[in-house]
Short mmCIF file of C-alpha atoms and ligand atoms in Angstrom, two decimals:
data_model
loop_
_atom_site.label_atom_id
_atom_site.label_comp_id
_atom_site.label_asym_id
_atom_site.label_seq_id
_atom_site.Cartn_x
_atom_site.Cartn_y
_atom_site.Cartn_z
CA MET A 460 32.53 -37.05 64.92
CA ILE A 461 35.95 -37.87 67.16
CA VAL A 462 36.44 -36.79 70.57
CA ILE A 463 40.60 -36.51 70.81
CA GLY A 464 42.69 -35.60 73.87
CA GLY A 465 45.83 -34.73 75.60
CA PRO A 466 47.70 -37.47 77.69
CA THR A 467 46.54 -35.41 80.63
CA CYS A 468 42.98 -35.35 79.73
CA GLU A 469 42.73 -38.85 79.01
CA SER A 470 39.96 -39.65 81.94
CA LEU A 471 38.16 -36.88 80.92
CA THR A 472 38.00 -37.44 77.17
CA SER A 473 36.46 -41.32 76.98
CA LYS A 474 34.52 -39.92 79.88
CA VAL A 475 32.94 -37.55 76.93
CA ALA A 476 33.25 -40.30 74.64
CA LYS A 477 30.82 -41.91 76.23
CA GLU A 478 28.52 -39.98 77.08
CA LEU A 479 28.47 -38.95 73.27
CA GLY A 480 28.72 -42.65 71.82
CA VAL A 481 32.11 -41.70 69.70
CA GLU A 482 34.84 -43.07 69.07
CA VAL A 483 38.18 -41.55 70.74
CA GLY A 484 41.34 -40.55 69.22
CA LYS A 485 44.53 -42.11 69.06
CA LEU A 486 47.50 -40.47 69.81
CA GLU A 487 51.19 -41.17 70.64
CA VAL A 488 53.10 -38.01 71.96
CA ARG A 489 56.69 -38.46 73.38
CA ARG A 490 59.77 -36.44 73.96
CA PHE A 491 63.09 -36.65 71.58
CA PRO A 492 66.00 -37.16 73.52
CA ASP A 493 66.79 -33.53 73.15
CA GLY A 494 63.31 -32.37 75.00
CA GLU A 495 61.77 -31.23 71.86
CA LYS A 496 58.07 -32.84 72.04
CA TYR A 497 56.84 -35.34 68.81
CA LEU A 498 52.90 -36.16 68.34
CA ARG A 499 51.48 -37.99 65.96
CA VAL A 500 48.05 -38.35 65.59
CA LEU A 501 46.89 -41.91 65.00
CA SER A 502 43.31 -42.04 64.01
CA ASP A 503 41.89 -41.48 60.52
CA VAL A 504 40.52 -37.65 60.73
CA LYS A 505 39.98 -37.03 57.02
CA GLY A 506 36.92 -35.45 56.73
CA GLN A 507 35.90 -35.33 60.09
CA SER A 508 34.74 -32.79 62.68
CA VAL A 509 36.89 -33.51 65.68
CA ALA A 510 36.58 -31.97 69.25
CA VAL A 511 39.71 -31.47 71.16
CA ILE A 512 40.34 -31.50 74.60
CA GLN A 513 42.69 -29.98 76.13
CA SER A 514 43.10 -28.66 79.49
CA ILE A 515 45.45 -26.25 79.76
CA HIS A 516 47.37 -26.72 83.91
CA HIS A 517 50.15 -27.34 85.93
CA THR A 518 52.57 -27.17 83.35
CA PRO A 519 50.91 -24.65 80.72
CA ASP A 520 53.51 -24.00 78.17
CA GLU A 521 53.72 -27.26 78.17
CA LEU A 522 50.13 -28.02 77.30
CA LEU A 523 49.91 -25.48 75.46
CA PHE A 524 52.35 -26.20 72.39
CA GLU A 525 50.51 -29.25 72.84
CA TYR A 526 47.34 -28.12 71.65
CA LEU A 527 48.66 -26.24 69.25
CA LEU A 528 50.88 -29.06 67.45
CA LEU A 529 47.49 -31.10 67.79
CA ALA A 530 45.20 -29.08 66.17
CA ASP A 531 47.35 -27.80 63.31
CA ALA A 532 48.17 -31.03 62.75
CA LEU A 533 44.70 -32.31 62.87
CA LYS A 534 43.48 -30.00 59.83
CA ASP A 535 46.26 -30.99 57.73
CA LEU A 536 45.42 -34.20 57.84
CA GLY A 537 42.21 -33.13 56.55
CA ALA A 538 39.71 -32.71 59.33
CA THR A 539 36.95 -30.00 58.05
CA ARG A 540 37.06 -28.39 61.97
CA VAL A 541 38.26 -28.26 64.73
CA THR A 542 36.40 -27.68 68.17
CA ALA A 543 38.73 -27.01 71.12
CA PHE A 544 37.82 -27.67 74.76
CA ILE A 545 39.63 -25.99 75.95
CA PRO A 546 38.30 -26.81 80.37
CA TYR A 547 40.82 -25.03 82.24
CA PHE A 548 42.72 -22.27 80.34
CA ALA A 549 46.15 -20.41 82.04
CA TYR A 550 46.69 -17.00 81.63
CA ALA A 551 43.21 -15.84 81.45
CA ARG A 552 44.68 -13.90 84.35
CA GLN A 553 47.25 -11.75 82.85
CA ASP A 554 44.14 -10.04 80.76
CA GLU A 555 45.98 -6.55 81.35
CA ARG A 556 49.21 -4.73 81.80
CA PHE A 557 49.33 -4.88 85.71
CA LYS A 558 52.84 -2.83 85.30
CA PRO A 559 54.66 -1.62 82.62
CA GLY A 560 55.77 -3.60 79.92
CA GLU A 561 54.27 -6.85 80.76
CA ALA A 562 53.75 -8.85 78.25
CA LEU A 563 49.00 -9.75 77.92
CA SER A 564 49.13 -13.06 77.93
CA PHE A 565 45.53 -13.41 77.71
CA ARG A 566 45.57 -12.14 74.60
CA THR A 567 49.33 -14.27 72.93
CA VAL A 568 47.34 -17.79 74.07
CA SER A 569 44.25 -16.49 72.52
CA LYS A 570 45.94 -15.13 69.14
CA LEU A 571 48.16 -18.68 68.98
CA ILE A 572 44.97 -20.30 69.50
CA GLU A 573 43.29 -18.99 66.52
CA SER A 574 46.19 -19.33 64.58
CA VAL A 575 46.37 -23.02 64.15
CA GLY A 576 42.44 -23.21 62.70
CA THR A 577 41.30 -24.13 65.80
CA ASP A 578 37.28 -23.14 64.58
CA GLU A 579 35.22 -22.61 67.83
CA ILE A 580 36.49 -22.83 71.85
CA PHE A 581 35.11 -23.76 74.75
CA THR A 582 36.32 -22.66 77.70
CA ILE A 583 34.58 -23.77 81.57
CA ASP A 584 34.95 -20.68 83.64
CA MET A 585 37.49 -18.89 82.38
CA HIS A 586 39.31 -16.24 84.61
CA GLN A 587 36.93 -13.13 83.42
CA HIS A 588 37.53 -10.20 85.90
CA ARG A 589 38.09 -7.23 83.60
CA VAL A 590 37.91 -9.30 80.35
CA LEU A 591 34.18 -9.81 80.64
CA LYS A 592 33.33 -11.11 77.24
CA SER A 593 35.84 -13.72 75.71
CA SER A 594 34.62 -12.49 72.93
CA GLU A 595 36.00 -9.23 73.50
CA VAL A 596 39.65 -11.25 73.02
CA PHE A 597 38.90 -14.34 70.61
CA LYS A 598 38.06 -13.23 66.27
CA ILE A 599 35.95 -17.38 66.30
CA PRO A 600 33.40 -17.35 68.35
CA SER A 601 34.17 -18.15 71.72
CA HIS A 602 31.62 -19.84 74.80
CA ASN A 603 32.62 -19.72 78.52
CA LEU A 604 30.63 -22.83 79.82
CA SER A 605 30.41 -23.06 83.57
CA ALA A 606 30.20 -26.21 86.20
CA MET A 607 29.12 -24.23 88.83
CA PRO A 608 25.66 -26.19 88.20
CA LEU A 609 27.61 -29.53 89.03
CA LEU A 610 29.17 -28.30 91.87
CA ALA A 611 26.27 -27.21 93.71
CA ASP A 612 24.12 -30.89 92.92
CA TYR A 613 27.43 -32.53 94.30
CA VAL A 614 26.74 -30.52 97.83
CA LYS A 615 24.16 -31.14 97.95
CA LYS A 616 24.04 -34.78 97.27
CA LEU A 617 26.40 -34.71 99.63
CA GLY A 618 23.80 -33.28 102.33
CA LYS A 619 25.58 -31.69 104.67
CA LEU A 620 25.34 -28.76 105.02
CA GLU A 621 21.82 -26.76 106.30
CA ARG A 622 20.78 -24.60 104.06
CA PRO A 623 24.24 -22.75 103.57
CA LEU A 624 25.22 -18.91 102.58
CA VAL A 625 26.94 -19.26 99.63
CA ILE A 626 30.29 -16.79 99.85
CA GLY A 627 32.31 -15.66 96.93
CA PRO A 628 35.30 -14.39 98.06
CA ASP A 629 35.71 -11.68 95.60
CA ALA A 630 33.17 -9.28 93.08
CA GLU A 631 34.18 -11.94 90.40
CA ALA A 632 33.03 -14.46 92.19
CA GLU A 633 29.66 -13.05 92.17
CA GLN A 634 28.14 -15.62 88.86
CA TRP A 635 29.22 -18.59 90.37
CA ALA A 636 27.74 -17.32 94.03
CA LYS A 637 24.66 -16.53 92.40
CA ILE A 638 24.14 -19.66 90.39
CA ALA A 639 25.12 -21.97 93.50
CA ALA A 640 22.60 -20.24 95.87
CA ASP A 641 19.97 -20.53 92.81
CA ARG A 642 20.75 -24.13 92.93
CA LEU A 643 20.47 -24.72 96.61
CA GLN A 644 17.23 -22.37 97.47
CA THR A 645 19.54 -19.89 99.31
CA ASP A 646 20.85 -16.78 100.01
CA TYR A 647 24.65 -15.63 99.28
CA ASP A 648 26.76 -12.55 98.88
CA VAL A 649 30.39 -11.78 98.28
CA PHE A 650 33.67 -10.57 100.07
CA GLU A 651 36.30 -8.06 98.60
CA LYS A 652 39.20 -9.28 97.92
CA LYS A 653 43.09 -6.76 97.21
CA ARG A 654 45.93 -8.85 96.08
CA LEU A 655 48.85 -7.91 97.48
CA GLY A 656 50.69 -10.65 95.64
CA ASP A 657 50.75 -13.77 94.32
CA ALA A 658 50.21 -16.23 97.17
CA ASN A 659 48.59 -12.66 99.43
CA VAL A 660 45.36 -11.66 99.50
CA GLN A 661 43.31 -9.61 101.76
CA VAL A 662 39.81 -9.83 101.94
CA ARG A 663 37.19 -8.23 103.61
CA PRO A 664 33.68 -8.95 104.51
CA ARG A 665 30.84 -7.23 103.25
CA LYS A 666 27.13 -7.48 104.01
CA ALA A 667 26.42 -11.15 104.99
CA ASN A 668 26.97 -13.17 108.51
CA ALA A 669 27.61 -16.02 108.75
CA ASN A 670 27.01 -16.73 112.76
CA GLY A 671 25.61 -19.89 112.90
CA ARG A 672 25.07 -20.70 109.38
CA ASP A 673 26.90 -23.70 108.04
CA VAL A 674 28.73 -21.74 104.56
CA LEU A 675 29.87 -22.44 100.93
CA ILE A 676 32.83 -20.34 99.78
CA VAL A 677 32.49 -20.34 96.16
CA ASP A 678 35.23 -19.94 93.34
CA ASP A 679 36.99 -20.69 89.50
CA ILE A 680 40.12 -21.50 91.22
CA ILE A 681 42.20 -22.73 93.76
CA SER A 682 45.73 -22.02 93.08
CA THR A 683 47.36 -21.30 96.54
CA GLY A 684 44.62 -21.12 98.49
CA GLY A 685 45.31 -17.82 100.16
CA THR A 686 41.58 -16.85 99.05
CA ILE A 687 39.50 -19.41 100.93
CA VAL A 688 42.27 -19.60 103.83
CA GLU A 689 41.15 -15.84 104.11
CA ALA A 690 37.87 -15.85 103.55
CA ALA A 691 37.62 -19.10 105.48
CA LYS A 692 38.73 -16.77 108.81
CA ILE A 693 36.65 -14.36 108.79
CA LEU A 694 33.55 -16.87 108.39
CA LEU A 695 34.90 -18.54 111.47
CA SER A 696 35.34 -15.11 113.41
CA GLN A 697 31.66 -14.37 112.42
CA GLY A 698 31.35 -17.45 114.10
CA ALA A 699 29.91 -20.06 110.95
CA ARG A 700 29.22 -23.75 112.37
CA ARG A 701 30.71 -25.86 109.56
CA ILE A 702 32.96 -24.58 105.89
CA GLN A 703 32.55 -26.60 102.35
CA VAL A 704 34.58 -25.24 99.61
CA ALA A 705 33.30 -26.20 95.87
CA CYS A 706 35.74 -24.56 93.23
CA THR A 707 35.90 -25.47 89.52
CA HIS A 708 39.52 -25.50 88.92
CA PRO A 709 41.82 -26.92 91.86
CA ILE A 710 44.71 -26.27 90.45
CA LEU A 711 45.79 -26.21 94.30
CA ALA A 712 49.62 -25.23 94.06
CA SER A 713 52.38 -25.42 97.22
CA GLY A 714 50.55 -26.96 99.96
CA ALA A 715 47.02 -24.98 98.87
CA LEU A 716 44.75 -27.97 100.44
CA GLU A 717 46.12 -28.84 103.62
CA LYS A 718 46.95 -24.62 104.52
CA ILE A 719 42.43 -24.87 103.47
CA ARG A 720 41.88 -27.91 105.73
CA ALA A 721 43.48 -26.18 108.39
CA ALA A 722 42.20 -22.93 108.59
CA GLY A 723 38.63 -25.23 109.30
CA VAL A 724 37.42 -25.94 105.80
CA SER A 725 35.85 -29.70 106.11
CA ASP A 726 35.28 -30.17 102.51
CA VAL A 727 36.53 -29.12 99.77
CA ILE A 728 35.34 -30.11 96.39
CA GLY A 729 36.45 -29.18 92.71
CA THR A 730 35.67 -30.68 89.08
CA ASP A 731 38.66 -32.93 86.51
CA THR A 732 38.73 -29.85 84.44
CA VAL A 733 42.41 -30.10 86.48
CA PRO A 734 42.71 -34.14 88.13
CA GLY A 735 44.08 -34.14 91.48
CA PRO A 736 42.53 -35.63 94.58
CA ILE A 737 39.27 -33.55 95.44
CA SER A 738 38.60 -33.84 91.26
CA PHE A 739 35.26 -35.81 92.80
CA VAL A 740 32.73 -34.14 90.44
CA SER A 741 33.67 -34.70 86.16
CA VAL A 742 33.08 -31.39 83.90
CA ALA A 743 32.24 -34.95 80.75
CA PRO A 744 28.46 -33.95 80.62
CA VAL A 745 28.82 -30.11 80.40
CA ILE A 746 31.46 -30.87 77.51
CA ALA A 747 29.34 -33.76 76.21
CA GLU A 748 25.76 -31.59 76.08
CA ASN A 749 28.24 -28.76 73.50
CA VAL A 750 29.91 -31.22 71.47
CA ARG A 751 26.38 -32.66 71.26
CA LYS A 752 25.04 -28.89 69.93
C1 R5P B 450 41.79 -14.77 90.86
O1 R5P B 450 40.71 -13.37 90.71
C2 R5P B 450 40.49 -16.32 91.30
O2 R5P B 450 39.06 -15.54 91.33
C3 R5P B 450 40.55 -16.54 92.47
O3 R5P B 450 39.87 -16.29 93.61
C4 R5P B 450 42.26 -16.81 92.96
O4 R5P B 450 43.07 -17.37 91.25
C5 R5P B 450 42.13 -17.81 93.66
O5 R5P B 450 43.95 -17.73 94.25
P1 R5P B 450 44.59 -18.08 95.23
O6 R5P B 450 44.31 -19.86 95.82
O7 R5P B 450 46.18 -18.52 95.07
O8 R5P B 450 44.42 -16.90 96.29
#
């Protein structure tokens, strides 16, 4: 068994390999002068089962293409099995044709991943709003894991919140709010959200009232930060004492972190599915556990 990851996943790949006590496969990845990508597998993978760790974030087209080159090369070099671990799976939000003529990007990306001989795929808290199960999109065995138990444990260890009200900023976030609330032995609710544009959302509360409460907002992705900012505004106007945010994928586009802090959120916690300034929690144990299986 070999664990191998693209250059942007080096640290996560080493952590997973360390947990498993297995070798990290070696790669050479660079660009030709004309901008084309060069990839070479330096380890002997013949007859081996290979777990590929490749998060597809920030430069999704490039990192997806890197995955395609890598998986195809591994199979061609004699790997018996290629299991994809895609901690952040870009394009999952375009799972529907919202306007006539739009590309169904989620479906296209899934087809590409399958086309290079991927045998099985694992994602982590993949955006599944309208598509409720990854098996609706993938023909190969697929599993969506969650980082929320690890995030909730981290929040508990930080110990700054007293029996927090857990809030999911939209209906889809109920699954994560429930996990976090169970773990923290507390209550939860979700808000209603309407997306008005790429960076513009409208959020409305439902039953729960944050008056006098510490609050933990949980979500899968922080991209522009618009969702968290709107949710925080409501919670503060209700009289919340302290607000923390935990998300699996801290994409943090266009000054999101600054916006969230300016909105009165005290701590923002993310994982290393997208390495960055708030990646305090590693998803390595979740990946390692499933590679082991
Ligand atoms: C969407 O439904 C997701 O669960 C997140 O709430 C969303 O991607 C966050 O995006 P932004 O930070 O741009 O509001």
